[in-house]
Coordinates of C-alpha atoms in Angstrom, one line a residue:
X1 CA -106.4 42.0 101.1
X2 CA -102.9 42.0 102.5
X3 CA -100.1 39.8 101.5
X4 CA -98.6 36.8 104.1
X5 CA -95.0 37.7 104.7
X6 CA -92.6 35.0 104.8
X7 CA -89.2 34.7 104.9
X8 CA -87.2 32.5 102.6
X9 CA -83.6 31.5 103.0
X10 CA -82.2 29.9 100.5
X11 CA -78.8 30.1 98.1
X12 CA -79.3 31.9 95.1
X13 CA -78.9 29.5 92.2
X14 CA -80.1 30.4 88.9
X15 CA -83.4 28.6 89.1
X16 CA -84.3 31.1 91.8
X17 CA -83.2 34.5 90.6
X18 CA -86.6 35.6 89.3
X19 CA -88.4 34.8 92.4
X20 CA -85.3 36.7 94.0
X21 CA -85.5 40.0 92.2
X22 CA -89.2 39.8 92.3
X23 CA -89.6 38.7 88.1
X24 CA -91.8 35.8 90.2
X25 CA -93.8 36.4 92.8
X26 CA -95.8 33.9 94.7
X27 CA -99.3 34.7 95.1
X28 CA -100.9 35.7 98.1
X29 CA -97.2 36.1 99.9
X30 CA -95.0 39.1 100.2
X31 CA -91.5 37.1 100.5
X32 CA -88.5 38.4 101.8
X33 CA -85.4 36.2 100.1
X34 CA -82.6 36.2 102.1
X35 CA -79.7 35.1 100.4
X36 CA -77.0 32.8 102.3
X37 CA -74.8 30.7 99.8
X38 CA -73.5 28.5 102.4
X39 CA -76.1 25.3 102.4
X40 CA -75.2 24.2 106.1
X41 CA -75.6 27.4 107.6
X42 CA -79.1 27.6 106.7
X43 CA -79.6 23.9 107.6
X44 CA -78.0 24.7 111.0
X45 CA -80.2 27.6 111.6
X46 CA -83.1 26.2 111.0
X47 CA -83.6 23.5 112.2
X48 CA -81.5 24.9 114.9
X49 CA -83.2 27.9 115.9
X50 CA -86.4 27.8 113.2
X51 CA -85.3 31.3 112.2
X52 CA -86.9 31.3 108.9
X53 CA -90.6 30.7 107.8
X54 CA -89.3 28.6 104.8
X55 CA -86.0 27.7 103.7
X56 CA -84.0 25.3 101.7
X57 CA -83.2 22.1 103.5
X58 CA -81.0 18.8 103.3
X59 CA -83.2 16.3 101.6
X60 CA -81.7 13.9 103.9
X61 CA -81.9 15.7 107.4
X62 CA -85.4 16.4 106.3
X63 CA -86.3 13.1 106.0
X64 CA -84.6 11.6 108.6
X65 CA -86.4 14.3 111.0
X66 CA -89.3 13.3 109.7
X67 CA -88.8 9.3 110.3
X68 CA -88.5 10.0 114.1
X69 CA -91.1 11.7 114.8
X70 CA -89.6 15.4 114.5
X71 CA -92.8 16.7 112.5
X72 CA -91.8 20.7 112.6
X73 CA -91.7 21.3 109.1
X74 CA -93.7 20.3 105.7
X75 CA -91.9 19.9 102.2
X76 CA -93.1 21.2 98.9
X77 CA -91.1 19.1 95.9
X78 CA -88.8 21.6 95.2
X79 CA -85.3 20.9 94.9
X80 CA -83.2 23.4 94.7
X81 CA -79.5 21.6 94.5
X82 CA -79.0 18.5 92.8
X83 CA -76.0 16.4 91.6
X84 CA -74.3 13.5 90.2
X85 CA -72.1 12.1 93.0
X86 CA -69.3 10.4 90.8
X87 CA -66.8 13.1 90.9
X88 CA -66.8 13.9 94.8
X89 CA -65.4 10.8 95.7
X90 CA -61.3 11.3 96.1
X91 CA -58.8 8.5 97.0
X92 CA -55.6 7.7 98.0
X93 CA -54.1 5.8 95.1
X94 CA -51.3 3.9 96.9
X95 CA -54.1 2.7 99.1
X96 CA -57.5 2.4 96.4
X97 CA -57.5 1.8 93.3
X98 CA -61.0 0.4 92.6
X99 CA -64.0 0.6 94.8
X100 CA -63.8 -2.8 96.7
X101 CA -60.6 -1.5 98.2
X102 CA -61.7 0.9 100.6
X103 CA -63.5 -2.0 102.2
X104 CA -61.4 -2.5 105.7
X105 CA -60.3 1.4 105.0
X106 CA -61.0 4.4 106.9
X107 CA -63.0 7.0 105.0
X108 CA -63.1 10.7 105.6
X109 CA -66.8 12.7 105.2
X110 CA -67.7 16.1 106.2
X111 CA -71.0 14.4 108.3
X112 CA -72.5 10.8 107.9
X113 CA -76.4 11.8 107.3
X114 CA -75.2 14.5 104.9
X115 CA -77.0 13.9 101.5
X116 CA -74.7 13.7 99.4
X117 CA -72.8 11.1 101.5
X118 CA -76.0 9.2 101.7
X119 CA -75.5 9.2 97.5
X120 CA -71.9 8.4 97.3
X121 CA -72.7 5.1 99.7
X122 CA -75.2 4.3 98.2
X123 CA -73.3 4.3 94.7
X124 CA -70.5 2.3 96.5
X125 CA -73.2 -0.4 97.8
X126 CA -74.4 -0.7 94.0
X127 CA -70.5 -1.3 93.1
X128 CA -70.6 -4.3 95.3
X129 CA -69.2 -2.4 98.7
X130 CA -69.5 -3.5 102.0
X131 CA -69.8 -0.7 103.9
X132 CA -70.1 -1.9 107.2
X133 CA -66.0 -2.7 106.2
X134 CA -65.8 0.8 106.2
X135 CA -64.9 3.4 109.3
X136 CA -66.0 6.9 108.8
X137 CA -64.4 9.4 109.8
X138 CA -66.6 12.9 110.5
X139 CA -64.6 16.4 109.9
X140 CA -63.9 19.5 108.0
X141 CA -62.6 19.0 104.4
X142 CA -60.5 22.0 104.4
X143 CA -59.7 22.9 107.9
X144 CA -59.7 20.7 111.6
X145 CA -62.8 19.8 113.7
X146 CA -66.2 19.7 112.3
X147 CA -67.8 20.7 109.3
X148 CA -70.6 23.6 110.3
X149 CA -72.4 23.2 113.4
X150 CA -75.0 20.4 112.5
X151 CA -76.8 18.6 115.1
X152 CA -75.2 15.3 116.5
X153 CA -75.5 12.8 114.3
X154 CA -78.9 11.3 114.6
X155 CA -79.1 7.6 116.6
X156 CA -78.3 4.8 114.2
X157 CA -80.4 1.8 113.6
X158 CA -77.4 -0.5 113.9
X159 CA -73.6 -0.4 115.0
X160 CA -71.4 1.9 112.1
X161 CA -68.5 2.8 112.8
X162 CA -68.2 6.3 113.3
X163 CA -65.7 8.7 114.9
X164 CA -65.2 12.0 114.4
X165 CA -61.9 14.0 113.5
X166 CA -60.1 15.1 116.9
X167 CA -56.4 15.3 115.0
X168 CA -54.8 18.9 114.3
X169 CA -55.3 18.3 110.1
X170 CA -58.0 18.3 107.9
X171 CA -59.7 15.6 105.9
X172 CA -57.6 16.5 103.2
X173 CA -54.2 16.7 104.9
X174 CA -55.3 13.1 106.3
X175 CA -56.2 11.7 102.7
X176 CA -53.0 13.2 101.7
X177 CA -50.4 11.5 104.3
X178 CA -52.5 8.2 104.1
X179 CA -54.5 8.7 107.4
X180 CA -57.2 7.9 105.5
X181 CA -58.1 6.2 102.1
X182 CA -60.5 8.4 100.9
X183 CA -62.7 11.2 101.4
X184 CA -66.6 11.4 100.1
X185 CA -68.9 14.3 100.1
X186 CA -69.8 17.5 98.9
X187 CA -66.5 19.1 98.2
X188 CA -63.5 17.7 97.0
X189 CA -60.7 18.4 99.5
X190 CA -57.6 20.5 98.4
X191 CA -55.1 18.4 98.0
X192 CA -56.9 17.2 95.0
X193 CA -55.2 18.2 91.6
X194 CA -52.0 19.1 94.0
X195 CA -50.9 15.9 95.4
X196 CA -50.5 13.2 92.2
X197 CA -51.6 10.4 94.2
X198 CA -55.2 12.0 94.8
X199 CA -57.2 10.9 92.3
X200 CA -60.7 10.8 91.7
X201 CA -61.9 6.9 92.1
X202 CA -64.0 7.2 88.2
X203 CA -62.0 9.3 86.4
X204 CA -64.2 8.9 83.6
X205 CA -67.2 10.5 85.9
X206 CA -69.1 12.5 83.3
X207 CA -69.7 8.6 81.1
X208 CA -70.4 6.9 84.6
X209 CA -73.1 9.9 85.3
X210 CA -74.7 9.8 82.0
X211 CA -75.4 5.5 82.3
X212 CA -76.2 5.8 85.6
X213 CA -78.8 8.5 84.8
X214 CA -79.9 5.9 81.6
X215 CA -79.8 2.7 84.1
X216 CA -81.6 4.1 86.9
X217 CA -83.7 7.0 86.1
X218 CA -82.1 9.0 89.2
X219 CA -80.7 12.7 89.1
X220 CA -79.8 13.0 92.8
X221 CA -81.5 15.7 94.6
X222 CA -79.4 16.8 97.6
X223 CA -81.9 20.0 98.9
X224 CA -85.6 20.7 99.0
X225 CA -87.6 23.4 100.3
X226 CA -89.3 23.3 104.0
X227 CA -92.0 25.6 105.8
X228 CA -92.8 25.4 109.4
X229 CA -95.4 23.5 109.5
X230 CA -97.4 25.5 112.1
X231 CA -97.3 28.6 109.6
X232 CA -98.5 26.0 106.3
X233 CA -101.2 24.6 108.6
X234 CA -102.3 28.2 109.1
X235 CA -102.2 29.1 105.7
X236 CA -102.6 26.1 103.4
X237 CA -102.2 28.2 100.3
X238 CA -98.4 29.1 100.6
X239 CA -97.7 25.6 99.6
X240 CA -98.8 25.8 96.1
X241 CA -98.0 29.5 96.0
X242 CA -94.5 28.8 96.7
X243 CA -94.3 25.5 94.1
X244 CA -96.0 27.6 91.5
X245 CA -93.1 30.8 91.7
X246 CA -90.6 28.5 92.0
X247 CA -91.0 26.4 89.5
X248 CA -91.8 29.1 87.3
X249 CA -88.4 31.0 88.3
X250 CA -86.5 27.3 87.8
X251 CA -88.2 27.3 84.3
X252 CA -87.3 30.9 83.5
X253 CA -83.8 30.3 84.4
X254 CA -83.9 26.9 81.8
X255 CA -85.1 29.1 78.8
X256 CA -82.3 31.5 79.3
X257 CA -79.7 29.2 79.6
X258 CA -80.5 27.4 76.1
X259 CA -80.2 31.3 74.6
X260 CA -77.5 31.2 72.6
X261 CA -76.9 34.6 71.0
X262 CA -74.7 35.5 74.4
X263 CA -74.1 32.8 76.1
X264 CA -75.3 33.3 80.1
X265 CA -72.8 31.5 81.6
X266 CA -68.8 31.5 81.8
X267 CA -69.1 28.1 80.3
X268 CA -66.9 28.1 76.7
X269 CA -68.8 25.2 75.7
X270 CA -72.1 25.2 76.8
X271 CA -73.4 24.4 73.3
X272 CA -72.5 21.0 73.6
X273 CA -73.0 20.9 77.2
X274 CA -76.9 21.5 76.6
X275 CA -76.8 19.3 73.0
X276 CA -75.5 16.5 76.0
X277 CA -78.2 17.5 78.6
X278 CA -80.9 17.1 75.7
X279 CA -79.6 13.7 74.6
X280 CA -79.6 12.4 78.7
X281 CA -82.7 14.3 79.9
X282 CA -85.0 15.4 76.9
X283 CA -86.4 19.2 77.9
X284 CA -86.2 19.5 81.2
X285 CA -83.5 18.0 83.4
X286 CA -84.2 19.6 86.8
X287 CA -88.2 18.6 87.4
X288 CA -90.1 19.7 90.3
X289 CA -92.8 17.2 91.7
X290 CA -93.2 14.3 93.4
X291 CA -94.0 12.1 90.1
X292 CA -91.3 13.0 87.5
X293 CA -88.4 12.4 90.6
X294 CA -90.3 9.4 92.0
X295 CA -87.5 6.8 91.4
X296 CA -85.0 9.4 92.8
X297 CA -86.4 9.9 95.9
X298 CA -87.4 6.1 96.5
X299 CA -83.6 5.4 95.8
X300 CA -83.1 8.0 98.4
X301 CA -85.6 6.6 101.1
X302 CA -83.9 3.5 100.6
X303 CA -80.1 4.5 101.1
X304 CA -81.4 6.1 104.3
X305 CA -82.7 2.8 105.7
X306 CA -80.3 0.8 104.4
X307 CA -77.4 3.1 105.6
X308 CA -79.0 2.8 109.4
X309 CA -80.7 6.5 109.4
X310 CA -84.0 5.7 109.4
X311 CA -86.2 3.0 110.9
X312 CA -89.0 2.6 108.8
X313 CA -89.0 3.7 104.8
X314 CA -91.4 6.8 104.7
X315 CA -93.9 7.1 102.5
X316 CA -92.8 9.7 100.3
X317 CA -96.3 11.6 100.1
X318 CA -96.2 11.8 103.3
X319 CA -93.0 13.8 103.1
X320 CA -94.5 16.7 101.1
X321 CA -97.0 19.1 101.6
X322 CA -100.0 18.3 98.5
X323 CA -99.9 21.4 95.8
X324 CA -101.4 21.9 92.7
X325 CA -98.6 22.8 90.9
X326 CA -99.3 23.1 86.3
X327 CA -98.3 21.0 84.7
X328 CA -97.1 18.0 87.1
X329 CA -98.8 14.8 88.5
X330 CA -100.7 14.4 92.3

């Protein structure tokens, strides 16, 4: 019996090499992985032009597609990119110095429903922030206009305040001349670690990370992994077949990191860096699965409504395609 073919697009982190140079392969499915290490240029094309068959997504555009009614494509809990937001957020100093001042401030972000934005807000709500105090201003980090070619920002639930960046500069020539307070995102803009009054607004990120991890229980997950829903509802299988190789690949990927008679990655310290992970996470700190990230993606479903991008908060089975993955909870 032939194999499916399927096209994946996805970046090529370390938790998917092996499905990459065929180590893994899914059953039942002959994948072609194309490799693009740009997130928003496979967000952009497809949901743009559905020119894969699967391919990593924005947690957040995902879901917020899904809330209106935009039912094209199924998730499997997979999630190829997370992080800790902490770090990402750069400020002015002469203007911020904790995070209740950027409250009447105008605040720089490569696209409001971005996910990581969606984190950073989120965290700032939990530090007492009012962000409807806060105008946000949409752009390119490192160079003028916009950042990618994402859809228009989706229609808000209430008023925000919202404008994108029309000027000749960047975000981070703005944050740098004052034009704005702060910038929040995915990147850190440039002027950071040039210009002495950009600072990051916790210094101290890696202690914040580790208490917030303890407090809450949430690693956020910025990206999961879509399929057009047409070809899943053709082919059931490929969902499970796809969590399976992936989170075999992801696990493959674990075991060689914590190798330490050559060390895998240009890391000097990695010793203690995994010692750290072990102490935070115990064995595994980058689960597949609805149930081990439950109280991440709850947090998630909530920043979304609270942050005027969704209507409704979704049920979050209903957001991913049921597998059968070893080893992990229906």
């Amino acid at each position: 019996m032939s194999k499916l073919r399927m096209s994946f697009a996805c970046g090529l982190y370390d938790r998917m090499n092996a499905l990459y140079t065929n180590e893994v392969r899914p059953e039942g499915i002959d994948l072609n992985f194309l490799v693009i290490n740009h997130p928003r240029d496979v967000f952009d094309r497809m949901m743009g032009g559905h020119e894969f068959d699967s391919s990593e997504m924005s947690l957040s555009d995902y879901t917020c597609r899904y809330a209106a009614g935009q039912r094209d494509f199924i998730a499997i809990p997979v999630f190829p990119s997370r992080a800790f937001r902490h770090s990402f957020i750069a400020v002015n100093e002469h203007l911020v110095k904790k995070p209740k001042d950027l409250e009447g401030q105008k605040v720089g972000v490569q696209f409001y429903p971005m996910t990581a934005a969606v984190w950073i807000r989120g965290l700032l709500a939990q530090h007492g922030v009012d962000l409807d105090k806060i105008e946000w201003v949409q752009g390119a980090v490192e160079t003028a206009g916009s950042h990618g070619s994402p859809a228009k920002t989706p229609d808000l639930l209430r008023p925000i305040k919202i404008s994108d960046n029309t000027s000749s500069k960047s975000l981070s020539q703005m944050l740098e001349d004052g034009e704005i307070a702060a910038t929040i995102g995915a990147d850190l803009p440039p002027c950071f670690g040039k210009a002495p009054h950009v600072k990051r607004l916790f210094p101290d990120f890696k202690d914040d990370e580790k208490e917030y991890y303890r407090s809450h229980h949430i690693f956020p997950i910025m990206h999961t992994v879509v399929i057009k829903r047409k070809l899943y509802e053709e082919n059931p299988f490929i969902a499970t077949a796809l969590f399976d190789a992936m989170n075999e690949s992801k696990n493959l990927a674990l075991r060689r990191m914590k190798f330490m008679g050559a060390l895998r990655y240009m890391l000097p310290w990695l010793p203690s860096e995994l010692d750290d992970i072990q102490e935070v996470f115990g064995d595994d700190p980058w689960p597949y699965g609805v149930e081990p990230n439950r109280a991440t993606l709850e947090a998630l479903i909530k920043f979304l409504h609270d942050q005027a991008l969704i209507k409704e908060k979704v049920p979050i089975e209903d957001l991913f395609a049921p597998v059968r993955g070893n080893n992990w909870k229906i």
